Short mmCIF file of C-alpha atoms in Angstrom, two decimals:
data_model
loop_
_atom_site.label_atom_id
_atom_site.label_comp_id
_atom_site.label_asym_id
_atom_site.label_seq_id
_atom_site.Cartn_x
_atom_site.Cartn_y
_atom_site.Cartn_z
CA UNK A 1 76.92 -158.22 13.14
CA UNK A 2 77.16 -154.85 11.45
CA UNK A 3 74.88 -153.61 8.60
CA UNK A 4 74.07 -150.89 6.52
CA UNK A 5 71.37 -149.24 6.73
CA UNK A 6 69.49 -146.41 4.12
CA UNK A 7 66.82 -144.34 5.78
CA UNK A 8 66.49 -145.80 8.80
CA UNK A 9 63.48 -142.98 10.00
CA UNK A 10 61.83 -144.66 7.53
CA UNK A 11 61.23 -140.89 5.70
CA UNK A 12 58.82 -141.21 2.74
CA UNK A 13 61.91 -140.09 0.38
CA UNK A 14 62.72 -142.26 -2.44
CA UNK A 15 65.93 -144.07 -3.66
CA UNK A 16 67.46 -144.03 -7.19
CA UNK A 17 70.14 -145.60 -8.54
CA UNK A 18 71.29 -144.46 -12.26
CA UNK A 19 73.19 -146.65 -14.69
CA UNK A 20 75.51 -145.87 -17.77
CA UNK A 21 72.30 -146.27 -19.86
CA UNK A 22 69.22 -146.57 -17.51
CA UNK A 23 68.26 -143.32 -15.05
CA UNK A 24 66.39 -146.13 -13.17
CA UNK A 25 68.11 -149.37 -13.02
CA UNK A 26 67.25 -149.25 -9.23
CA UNK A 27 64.41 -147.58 -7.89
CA UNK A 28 62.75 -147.35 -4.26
CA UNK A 29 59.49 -146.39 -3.76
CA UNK A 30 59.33 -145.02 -0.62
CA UNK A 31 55.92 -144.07 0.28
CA UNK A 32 54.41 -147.07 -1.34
CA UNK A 33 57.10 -149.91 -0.30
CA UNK A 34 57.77 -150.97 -3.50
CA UNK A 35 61.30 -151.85 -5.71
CA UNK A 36 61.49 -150.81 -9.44
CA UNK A 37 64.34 -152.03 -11.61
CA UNK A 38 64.58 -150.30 -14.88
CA UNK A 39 61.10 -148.04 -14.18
CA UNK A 40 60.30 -145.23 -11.86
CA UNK A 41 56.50 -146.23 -12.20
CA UNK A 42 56.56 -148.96 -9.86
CA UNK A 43 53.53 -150.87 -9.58
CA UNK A 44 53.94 -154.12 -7.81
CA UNK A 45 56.13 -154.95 -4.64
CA UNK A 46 58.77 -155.79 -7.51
CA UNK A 47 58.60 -154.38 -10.80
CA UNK A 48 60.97 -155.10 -13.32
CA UNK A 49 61.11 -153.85 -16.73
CA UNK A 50 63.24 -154.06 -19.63
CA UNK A 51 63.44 -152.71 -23.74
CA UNK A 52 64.66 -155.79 -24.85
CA UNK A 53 63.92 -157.78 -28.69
CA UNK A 54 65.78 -160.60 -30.00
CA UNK A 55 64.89 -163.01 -26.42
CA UNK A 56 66.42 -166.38 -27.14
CA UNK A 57 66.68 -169.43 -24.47
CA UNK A 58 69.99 -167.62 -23.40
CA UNK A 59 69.69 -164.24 -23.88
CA UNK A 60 67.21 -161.33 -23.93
CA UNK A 61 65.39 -162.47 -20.85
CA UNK A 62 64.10 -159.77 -18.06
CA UNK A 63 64.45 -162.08 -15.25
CA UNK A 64 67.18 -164.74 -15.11
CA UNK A 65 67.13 -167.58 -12.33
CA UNK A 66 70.14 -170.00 -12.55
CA UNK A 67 70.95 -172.16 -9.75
CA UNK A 68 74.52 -173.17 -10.42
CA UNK A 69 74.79 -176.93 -8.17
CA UNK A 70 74.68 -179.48 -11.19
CA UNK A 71 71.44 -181.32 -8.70
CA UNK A 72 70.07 -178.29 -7.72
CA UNK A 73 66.87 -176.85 -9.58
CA UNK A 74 66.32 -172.99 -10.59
CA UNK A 75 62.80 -172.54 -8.45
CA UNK A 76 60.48 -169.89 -7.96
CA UNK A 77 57.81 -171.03 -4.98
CA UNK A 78 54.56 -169.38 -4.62
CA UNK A 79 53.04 -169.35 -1.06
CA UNK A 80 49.62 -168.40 0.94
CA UNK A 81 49.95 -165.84 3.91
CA UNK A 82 50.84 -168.22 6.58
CA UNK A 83 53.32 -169.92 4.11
CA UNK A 84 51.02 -173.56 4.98
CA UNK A 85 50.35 -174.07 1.29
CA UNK A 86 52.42 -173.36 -1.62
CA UNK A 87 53.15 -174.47 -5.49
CA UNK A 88 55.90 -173.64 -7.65
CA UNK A 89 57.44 -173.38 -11.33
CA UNK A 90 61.15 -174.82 -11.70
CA UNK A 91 63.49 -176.44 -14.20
CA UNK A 92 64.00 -179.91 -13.92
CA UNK A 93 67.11 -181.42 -13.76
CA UNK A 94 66.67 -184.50 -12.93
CA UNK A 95 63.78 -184.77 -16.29
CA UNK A 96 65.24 -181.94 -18.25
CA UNK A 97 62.30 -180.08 -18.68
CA UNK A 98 60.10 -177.04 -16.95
CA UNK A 99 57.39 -178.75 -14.23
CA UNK A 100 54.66 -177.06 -12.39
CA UNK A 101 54.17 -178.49 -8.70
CA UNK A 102 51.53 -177.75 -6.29
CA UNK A 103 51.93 -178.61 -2.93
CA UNK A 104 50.46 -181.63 -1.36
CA UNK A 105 46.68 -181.51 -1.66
CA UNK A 106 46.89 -178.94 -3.98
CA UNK A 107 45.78 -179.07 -7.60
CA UNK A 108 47.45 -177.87 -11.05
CA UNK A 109 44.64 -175.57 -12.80
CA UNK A 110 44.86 -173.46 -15.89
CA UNK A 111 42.69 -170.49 -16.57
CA UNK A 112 42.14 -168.07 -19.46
CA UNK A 113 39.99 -165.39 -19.91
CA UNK A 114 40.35 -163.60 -16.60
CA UNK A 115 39.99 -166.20 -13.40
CA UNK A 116 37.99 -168.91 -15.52
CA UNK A 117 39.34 -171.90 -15.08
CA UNK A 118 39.51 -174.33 -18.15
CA UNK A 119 41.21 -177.52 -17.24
CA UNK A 120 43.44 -178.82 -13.68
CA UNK A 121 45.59 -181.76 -12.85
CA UNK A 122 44.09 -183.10 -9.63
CA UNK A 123 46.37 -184.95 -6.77
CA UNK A 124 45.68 -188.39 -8.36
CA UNK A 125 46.90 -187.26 -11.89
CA UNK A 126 43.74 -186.75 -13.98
CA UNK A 127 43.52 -184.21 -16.10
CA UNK A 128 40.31 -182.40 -16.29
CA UNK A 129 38.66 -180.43 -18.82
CA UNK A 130 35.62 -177.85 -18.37
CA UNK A 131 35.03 -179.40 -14.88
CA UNK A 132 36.89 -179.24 -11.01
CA UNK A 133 35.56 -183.09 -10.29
CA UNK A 134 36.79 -186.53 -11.50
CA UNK A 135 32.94 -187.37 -11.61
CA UNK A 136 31.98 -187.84 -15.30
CA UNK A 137 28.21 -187.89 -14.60
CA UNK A 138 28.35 -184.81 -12.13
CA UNK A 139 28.68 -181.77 -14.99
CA UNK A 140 29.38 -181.20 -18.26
CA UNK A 141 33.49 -181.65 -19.33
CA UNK A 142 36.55 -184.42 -19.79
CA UNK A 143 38.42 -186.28 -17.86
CA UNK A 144 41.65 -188.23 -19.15
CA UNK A 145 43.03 -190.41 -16.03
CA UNK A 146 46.28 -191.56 -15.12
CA UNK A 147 45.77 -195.00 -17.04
CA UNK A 148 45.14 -193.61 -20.20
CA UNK A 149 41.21 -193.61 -20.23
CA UNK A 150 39.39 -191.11 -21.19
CA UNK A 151 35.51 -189.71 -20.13
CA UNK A 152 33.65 -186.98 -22.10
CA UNK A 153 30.46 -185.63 -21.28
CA UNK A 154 28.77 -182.77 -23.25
CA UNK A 155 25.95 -181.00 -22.40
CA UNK A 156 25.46 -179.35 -25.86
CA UNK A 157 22.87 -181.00 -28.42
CA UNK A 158 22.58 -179.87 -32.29
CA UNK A 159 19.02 -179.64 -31.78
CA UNK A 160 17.91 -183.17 -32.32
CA UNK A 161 18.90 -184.68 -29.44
CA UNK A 162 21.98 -185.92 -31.11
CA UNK A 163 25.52 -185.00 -28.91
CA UNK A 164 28.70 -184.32 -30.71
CA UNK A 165 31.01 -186.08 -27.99
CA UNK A 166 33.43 -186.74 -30.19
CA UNK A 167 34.35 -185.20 -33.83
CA UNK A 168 36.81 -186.96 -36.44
CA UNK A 169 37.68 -184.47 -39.27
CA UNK A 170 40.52 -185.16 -42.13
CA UNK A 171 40.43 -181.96 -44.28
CA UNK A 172 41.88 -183.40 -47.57
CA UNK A 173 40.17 -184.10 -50.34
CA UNK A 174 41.38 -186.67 -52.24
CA UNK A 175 39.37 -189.94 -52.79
CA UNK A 176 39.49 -192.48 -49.76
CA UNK A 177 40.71 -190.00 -47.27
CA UNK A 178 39.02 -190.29 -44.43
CA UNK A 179 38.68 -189.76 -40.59
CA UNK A 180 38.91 -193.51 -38.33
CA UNK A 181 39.13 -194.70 -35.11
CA UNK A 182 41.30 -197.88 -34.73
CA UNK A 183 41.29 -200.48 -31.84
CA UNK A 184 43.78 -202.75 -30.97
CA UNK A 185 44.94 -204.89 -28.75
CA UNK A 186 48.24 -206.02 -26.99
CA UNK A 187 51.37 -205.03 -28.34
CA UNK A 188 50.08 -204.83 -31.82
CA UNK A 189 49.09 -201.43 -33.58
CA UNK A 190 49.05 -203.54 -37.40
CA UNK A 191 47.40 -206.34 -38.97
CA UNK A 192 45.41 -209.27 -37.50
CA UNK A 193 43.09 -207.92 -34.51
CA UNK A 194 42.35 -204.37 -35.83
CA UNK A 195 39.18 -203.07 -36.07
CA UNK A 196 38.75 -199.71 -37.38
CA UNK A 197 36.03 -197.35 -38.39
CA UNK A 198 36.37 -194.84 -40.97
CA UNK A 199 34.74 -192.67 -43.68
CA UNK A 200 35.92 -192.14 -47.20
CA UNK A 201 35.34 -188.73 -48.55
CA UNK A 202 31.45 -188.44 -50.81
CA UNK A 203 30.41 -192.02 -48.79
CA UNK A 204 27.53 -192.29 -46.64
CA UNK A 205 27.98 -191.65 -42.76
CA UNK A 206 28.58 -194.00 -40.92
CA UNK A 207 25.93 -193.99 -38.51
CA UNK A 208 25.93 -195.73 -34.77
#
């Protein structure tokens, strides 16, 4: 069919579009292939930047993705160079709620501080914490499973040989506050078949 097409030489001369209030709501960057929308300093292959306050769940936002079929789901997909592997962020419709997905084999990690990771979902639905393995005895970390059990392993003692796994702390300080673990069992969470274990505040530890 027919088309339009700008610059077509493919000259290293740059596009702008002005708006009532923006002098670059639209902004190609010819000699380093990159689109600006509200910036002439274009950094990335899209670069979008607003002077916005006052961002709300339905207004204020710099980038709005709204898929308008009542099943459909508002999806942004993130893909390797030969598009074999990919993940994505979308809204839910089906759940009602925002869901990260990686592709199959993939896993879910989270990282702060740079590219450090701190914690992943895995492809059988464990979440793991300080550690990239479902093997507790491998390295230091935590990993809570997709039944509901839970493995800690530190590798930090206080000195004298005793480990901190696990730390129970109830800050008030009123007499008989304390910090417990409970067990139960079956469909009971009171009376007959608890066992708990607890501290009241200015009593001894309770030592294992």
């Amino acid at each position: 069919g027919k088309a339009v097409t700008i610059n077509e030489s493919s000259a290293d001369l740059d596009f702008r579009v002005e708006s009532n209030g923006n002098a670059n709501m639209l902004v190609v960057d010819a000699g380093n292939d990159r689109v600006g929308i509200g910036t002439s300093t274009v950094d990335s292959a899209l670069h979008i930047e607003e002077n916005a306050s006052g961002v709300t769940e339905t207004s204020g936002s710099t980038l709005k993705i709204h898929n308008t079929n009542a099943s459909g789901r508002s999806k942004i997909s993130l893909h390797n160079s030969a598009e074999t592997a990919s993940g994505s962020i979308y809204y839910d419709t089906d759940s009602g709620g925002l869901a990260l997905q990686g592709d199959t084999g993939a896993v879910v990690a989270f990282h702060t501080n740079g590219n450090n990771e701190r914690g992943r979902f895995d492809t059988s639905g464990r979440f793991l914490v300080g550690k990239t393995t479902s093997s507790i005895s491998d390295s230091k970390g935590t990993v809570i499973t997709d039944d509901g059990r839970v493995d800690i392993n530190p590798s930090t003692t206080n000195g004298s040989g005793q480990v901190d796994a696990i730390r129970l702390h109830n800050s008030g300080t009123t007499a008989g506050d304390g910090a417990g673990i409970k067990f139960s069992a079956g469909t009971s969470t009171t009376g007959a078949g608890i066992f708990g274990i607890g501290q009241a505040v200015n009593s001894a530890n309770l030592v294992f």
